[in-house]
XYZ file of N, CA and C in Angstrom:
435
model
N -3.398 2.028 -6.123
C -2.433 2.860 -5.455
C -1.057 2.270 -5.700
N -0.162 3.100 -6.025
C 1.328 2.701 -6.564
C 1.975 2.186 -5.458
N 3.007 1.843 -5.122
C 3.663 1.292 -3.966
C 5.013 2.286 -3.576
N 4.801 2.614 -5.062
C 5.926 3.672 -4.754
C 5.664 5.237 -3.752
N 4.190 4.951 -3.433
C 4.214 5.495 -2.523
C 4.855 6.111 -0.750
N 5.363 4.528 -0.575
C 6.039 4.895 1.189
C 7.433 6.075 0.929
N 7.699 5.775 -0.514
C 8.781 7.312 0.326
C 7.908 8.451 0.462
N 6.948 8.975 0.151
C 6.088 10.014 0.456
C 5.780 10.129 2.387
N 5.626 8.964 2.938
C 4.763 8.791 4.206
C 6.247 8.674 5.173
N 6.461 9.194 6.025
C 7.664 8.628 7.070
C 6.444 8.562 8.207
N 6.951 8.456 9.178
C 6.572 7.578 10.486
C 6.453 9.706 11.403
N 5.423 10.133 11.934
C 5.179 11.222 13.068
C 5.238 10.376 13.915
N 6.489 11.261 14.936
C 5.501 11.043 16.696
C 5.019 11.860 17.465
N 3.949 11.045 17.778
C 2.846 11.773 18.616
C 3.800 12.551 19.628
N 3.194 13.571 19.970
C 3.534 14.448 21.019
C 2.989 14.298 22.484
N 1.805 14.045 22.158
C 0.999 13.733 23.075
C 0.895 12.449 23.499
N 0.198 11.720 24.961
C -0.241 10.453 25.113
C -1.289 9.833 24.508
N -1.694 10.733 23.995
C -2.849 9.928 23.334
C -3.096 10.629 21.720
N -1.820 11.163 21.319
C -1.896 11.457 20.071
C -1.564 10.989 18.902
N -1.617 9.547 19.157
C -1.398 8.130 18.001
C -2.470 8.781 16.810
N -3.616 9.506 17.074
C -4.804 9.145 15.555
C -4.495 10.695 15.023
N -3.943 11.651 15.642
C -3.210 12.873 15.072
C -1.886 12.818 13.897
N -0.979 11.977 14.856
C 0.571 11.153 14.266
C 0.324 10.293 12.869
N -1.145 9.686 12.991
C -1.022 8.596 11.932
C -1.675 9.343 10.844
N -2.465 10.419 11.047
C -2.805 11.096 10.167
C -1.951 12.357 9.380
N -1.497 12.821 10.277
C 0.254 13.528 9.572
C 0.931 12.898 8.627
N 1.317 11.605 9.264
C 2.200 10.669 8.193
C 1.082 10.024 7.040
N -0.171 10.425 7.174
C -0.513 10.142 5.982
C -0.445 11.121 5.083
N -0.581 12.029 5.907
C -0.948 13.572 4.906
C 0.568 14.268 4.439
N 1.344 13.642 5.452
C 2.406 14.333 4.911
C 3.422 15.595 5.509
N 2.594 15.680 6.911
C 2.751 17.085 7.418
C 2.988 16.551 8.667
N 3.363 17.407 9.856
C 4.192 18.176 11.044
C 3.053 17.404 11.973
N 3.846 16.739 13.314
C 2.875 16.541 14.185
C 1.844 17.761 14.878
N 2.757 19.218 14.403
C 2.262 20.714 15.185
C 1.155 20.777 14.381
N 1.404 20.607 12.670
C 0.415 21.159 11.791
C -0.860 20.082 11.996
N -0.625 18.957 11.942
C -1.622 18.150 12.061
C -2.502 18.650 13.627
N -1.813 18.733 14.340
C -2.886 19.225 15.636
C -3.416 20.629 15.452
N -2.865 21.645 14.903
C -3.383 22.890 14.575
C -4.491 22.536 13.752
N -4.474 21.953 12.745
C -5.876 21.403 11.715
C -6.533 20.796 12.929
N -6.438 19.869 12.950
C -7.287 19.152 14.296
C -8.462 20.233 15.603
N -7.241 20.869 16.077
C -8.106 21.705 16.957
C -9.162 23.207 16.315
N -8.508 23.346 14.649
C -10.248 23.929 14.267
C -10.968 23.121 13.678
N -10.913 21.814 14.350
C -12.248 21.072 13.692
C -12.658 20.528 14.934
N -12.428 20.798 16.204
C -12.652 20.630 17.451
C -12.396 19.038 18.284
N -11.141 18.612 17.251
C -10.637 17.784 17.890
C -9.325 17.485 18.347
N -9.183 17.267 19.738
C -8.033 17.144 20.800
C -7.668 16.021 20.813
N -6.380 15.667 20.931
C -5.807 14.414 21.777
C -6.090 14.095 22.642
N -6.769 15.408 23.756
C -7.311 14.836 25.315
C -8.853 13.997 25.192
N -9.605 14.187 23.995
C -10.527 13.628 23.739
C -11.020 12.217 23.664
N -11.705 11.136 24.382
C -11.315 9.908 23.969
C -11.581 9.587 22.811
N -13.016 10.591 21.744
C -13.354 9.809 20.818
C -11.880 9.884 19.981
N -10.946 10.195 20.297
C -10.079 10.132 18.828
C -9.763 9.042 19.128
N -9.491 8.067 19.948
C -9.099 6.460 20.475
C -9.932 5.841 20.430
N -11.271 6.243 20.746
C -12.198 5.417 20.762
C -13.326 5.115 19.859
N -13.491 6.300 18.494
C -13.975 6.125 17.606
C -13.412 6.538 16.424
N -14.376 6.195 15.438
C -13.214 6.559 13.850
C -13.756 8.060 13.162
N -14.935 8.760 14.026
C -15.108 9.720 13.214
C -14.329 11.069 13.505
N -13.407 11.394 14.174
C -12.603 12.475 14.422
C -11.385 11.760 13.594
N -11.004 10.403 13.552
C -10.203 10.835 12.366
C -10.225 10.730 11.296
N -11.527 10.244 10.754
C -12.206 10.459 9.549
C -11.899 11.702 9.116
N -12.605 12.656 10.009
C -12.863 13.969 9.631
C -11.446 14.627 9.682
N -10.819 14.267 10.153
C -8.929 15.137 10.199
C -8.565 14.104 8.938
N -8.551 13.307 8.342
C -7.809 12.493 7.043
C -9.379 12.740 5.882
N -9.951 13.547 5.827
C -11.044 14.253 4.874
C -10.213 15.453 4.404
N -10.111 16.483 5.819
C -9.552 17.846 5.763
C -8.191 17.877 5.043
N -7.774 16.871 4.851
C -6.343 16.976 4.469
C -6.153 15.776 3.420
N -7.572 15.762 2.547
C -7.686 15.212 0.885
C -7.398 13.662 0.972
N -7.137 12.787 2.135
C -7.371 11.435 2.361
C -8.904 10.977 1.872
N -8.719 9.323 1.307
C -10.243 8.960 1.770
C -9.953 8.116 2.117
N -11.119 7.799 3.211
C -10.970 6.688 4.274
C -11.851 5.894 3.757
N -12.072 4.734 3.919
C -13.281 3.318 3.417
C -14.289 3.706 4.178
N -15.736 3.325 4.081
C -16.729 4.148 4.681
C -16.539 2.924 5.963
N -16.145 2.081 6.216
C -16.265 1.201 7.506
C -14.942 0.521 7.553
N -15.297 -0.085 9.013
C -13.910 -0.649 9.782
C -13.566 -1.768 8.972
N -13.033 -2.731 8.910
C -12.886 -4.356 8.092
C -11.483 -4.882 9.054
N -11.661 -6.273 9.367
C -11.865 -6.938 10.466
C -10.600 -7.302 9.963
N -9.501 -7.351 10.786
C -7.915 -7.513 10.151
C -8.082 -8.821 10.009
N -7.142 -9.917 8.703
C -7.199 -11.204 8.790
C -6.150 -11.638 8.649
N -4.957 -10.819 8.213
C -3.730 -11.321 7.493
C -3.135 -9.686 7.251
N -1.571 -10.296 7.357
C -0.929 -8.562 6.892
C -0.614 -8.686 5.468
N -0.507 -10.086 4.725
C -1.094 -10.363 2.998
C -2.207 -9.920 2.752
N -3.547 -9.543 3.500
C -4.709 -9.168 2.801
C -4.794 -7.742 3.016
N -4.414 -7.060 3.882
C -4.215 -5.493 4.185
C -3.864 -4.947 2.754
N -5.161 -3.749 2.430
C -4.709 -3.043 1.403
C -3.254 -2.113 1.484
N -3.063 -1.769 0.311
C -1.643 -0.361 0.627
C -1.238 -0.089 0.936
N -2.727 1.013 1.928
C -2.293 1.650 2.782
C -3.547 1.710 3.787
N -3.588 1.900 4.950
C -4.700 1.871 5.875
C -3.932 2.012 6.871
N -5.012 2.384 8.143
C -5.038 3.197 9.509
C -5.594 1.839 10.343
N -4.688 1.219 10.818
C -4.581 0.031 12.134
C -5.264 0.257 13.061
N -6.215 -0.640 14.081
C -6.417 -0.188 15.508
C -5.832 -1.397 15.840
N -4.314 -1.054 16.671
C -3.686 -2.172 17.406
C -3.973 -1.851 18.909
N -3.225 -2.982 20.102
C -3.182 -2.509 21.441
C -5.167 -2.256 21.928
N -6.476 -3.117 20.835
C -7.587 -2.592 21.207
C -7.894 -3.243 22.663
N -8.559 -2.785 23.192
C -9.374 -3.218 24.512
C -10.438 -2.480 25.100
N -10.752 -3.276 26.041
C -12.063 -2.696 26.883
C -12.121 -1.821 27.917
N -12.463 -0.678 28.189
C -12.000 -0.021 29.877
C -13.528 0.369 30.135
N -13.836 -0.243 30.826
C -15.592 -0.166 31.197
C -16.733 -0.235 30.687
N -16.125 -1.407 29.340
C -17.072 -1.520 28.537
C -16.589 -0.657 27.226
N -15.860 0.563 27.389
C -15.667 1.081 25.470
C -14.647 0.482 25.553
N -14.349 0.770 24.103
C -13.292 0.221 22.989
C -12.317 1.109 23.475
N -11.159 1.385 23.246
C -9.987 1.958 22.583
C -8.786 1.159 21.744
N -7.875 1.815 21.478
C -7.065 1.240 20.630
C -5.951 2.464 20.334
N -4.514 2.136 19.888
C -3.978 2.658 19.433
C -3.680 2.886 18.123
N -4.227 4.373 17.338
C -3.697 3.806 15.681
C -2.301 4.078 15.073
N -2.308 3.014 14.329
C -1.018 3.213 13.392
C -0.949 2.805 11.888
N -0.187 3.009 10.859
C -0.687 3.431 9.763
C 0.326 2.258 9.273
N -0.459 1.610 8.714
C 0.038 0.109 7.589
C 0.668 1.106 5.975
N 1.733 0.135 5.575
C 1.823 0.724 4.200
C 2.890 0.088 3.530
N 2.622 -0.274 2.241
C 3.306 -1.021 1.518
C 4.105 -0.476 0.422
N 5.451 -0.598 0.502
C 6.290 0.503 -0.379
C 7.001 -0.637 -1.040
N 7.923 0.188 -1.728
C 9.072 -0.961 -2.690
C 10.082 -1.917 -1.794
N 9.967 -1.486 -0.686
C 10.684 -2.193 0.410
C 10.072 -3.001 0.876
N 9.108 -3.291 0.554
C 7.761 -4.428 1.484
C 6.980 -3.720 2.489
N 6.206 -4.270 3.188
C 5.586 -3.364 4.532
C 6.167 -3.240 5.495
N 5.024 -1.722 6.088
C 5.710 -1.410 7.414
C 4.525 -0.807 8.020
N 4.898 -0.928 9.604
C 3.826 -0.193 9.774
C 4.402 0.704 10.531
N 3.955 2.235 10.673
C 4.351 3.428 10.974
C 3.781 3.717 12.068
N 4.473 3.332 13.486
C 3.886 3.413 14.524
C 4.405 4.852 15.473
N 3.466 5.912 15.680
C 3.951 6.668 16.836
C 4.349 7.282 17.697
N 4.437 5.972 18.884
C 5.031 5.745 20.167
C 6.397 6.293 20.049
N 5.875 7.538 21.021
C 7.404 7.979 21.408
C 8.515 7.405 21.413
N 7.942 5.787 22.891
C 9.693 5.564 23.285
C 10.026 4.342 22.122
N 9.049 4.328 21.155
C 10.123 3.073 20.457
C 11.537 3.167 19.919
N 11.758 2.089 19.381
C 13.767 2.808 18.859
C 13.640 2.767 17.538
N 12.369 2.353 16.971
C 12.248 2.755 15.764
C 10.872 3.121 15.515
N 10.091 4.158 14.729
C 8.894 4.380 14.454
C 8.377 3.679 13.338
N 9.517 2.953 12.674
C 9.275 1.882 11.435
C 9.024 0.884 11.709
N 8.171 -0.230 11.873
C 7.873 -1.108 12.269
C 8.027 -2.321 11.367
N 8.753 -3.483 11.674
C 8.513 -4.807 10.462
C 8.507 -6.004 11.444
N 8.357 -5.852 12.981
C 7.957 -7.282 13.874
C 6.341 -7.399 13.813
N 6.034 -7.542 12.373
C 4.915 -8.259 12.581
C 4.073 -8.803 13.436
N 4.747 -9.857 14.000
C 4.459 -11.017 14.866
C 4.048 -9.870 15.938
N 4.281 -8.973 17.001
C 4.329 -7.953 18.196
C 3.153 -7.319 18.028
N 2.702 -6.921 16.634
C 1.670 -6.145 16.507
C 0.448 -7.226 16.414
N -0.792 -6.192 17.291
C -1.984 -7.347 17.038
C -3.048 -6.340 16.463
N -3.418 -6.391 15.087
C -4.292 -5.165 15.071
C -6.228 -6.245 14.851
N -6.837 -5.235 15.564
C -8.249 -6.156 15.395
C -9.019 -5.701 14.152
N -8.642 -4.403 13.815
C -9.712 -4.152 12.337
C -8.388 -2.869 11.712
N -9.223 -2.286 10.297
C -8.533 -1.023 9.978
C -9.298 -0.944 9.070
N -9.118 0.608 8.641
C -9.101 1.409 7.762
C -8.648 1.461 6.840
N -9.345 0.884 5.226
C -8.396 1.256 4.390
C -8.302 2.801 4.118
N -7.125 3.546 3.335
C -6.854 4.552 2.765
C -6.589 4.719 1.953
N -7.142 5.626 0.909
C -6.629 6.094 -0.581
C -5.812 7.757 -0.849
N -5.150 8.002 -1.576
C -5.055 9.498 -1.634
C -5.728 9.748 -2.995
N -6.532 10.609 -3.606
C -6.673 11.086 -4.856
C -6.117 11.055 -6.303
């Protein structure tokens, strides 16, 4: 994958509270936080849903629909030097009664160095380069075609 990729990807924000795995999939695909949830809800997945936070197959299936491929499994973050390209973060993970959640956000390496494309409404930037702030526990790599 070229690097010259990140001008293609800018940073969506979620609309929703819990529409981080909608947002990160827009900015992969390229498209509208509206359009990305319109795709989303005819494949019967919501932001109000937990599996989109809490598991990877709703956004598997929304970064399929829209010609992404995702790695068939999670891989255990070790370094932001070993992070492929481009891939889908679970930062912010934890436990709430025993499940997982997490917030995703989308890693990506352009001619500018990395960034990661977070989001969160209230940040002051959706471009991310404080490293150090972010803690991600696994991700997703991503390819485009």
């Amino acid at each position: 994958m070229s690097s010259s990729l990140l001008p293609a990807i800018r940073p969506v924000v979620q609309k929703e509270i819990a529409g981080c795995g909608i947002a990160s999939v827009a900015a992969l695909a390229g498209v509208s936080y509206e359009q990305a949830r319109a795709v989303a809800a005819t494949l019967g997945i919501s932001a109000a849903d937990p599996r989109l936070w809490s598991q990877t197959a709703h956004v598997r299936q929304l970064l399929a629909h829209f010609g992404l491929r995702a790695a068939p499994g999670e891989a255990t973050f070790q370094s932001w030097a070993a992070l492929p390209p481009l891939a889908l973060l679970a930062t912010k993970w934890h436990l709430e009664r025993g499940q997982p959640f997490w917030h995703w956000a989308v890693f990506a390496r352009g001619p500018d160095g990395p960034v990661v494309l977070d989001s969160k409404q209230a940040l002051r930037s959706n471009i991310r380069t404080d490293f150090g702030r972010i803690k991600p526990k696994w991700f997703i790599a991503v390819s485009r075609p």
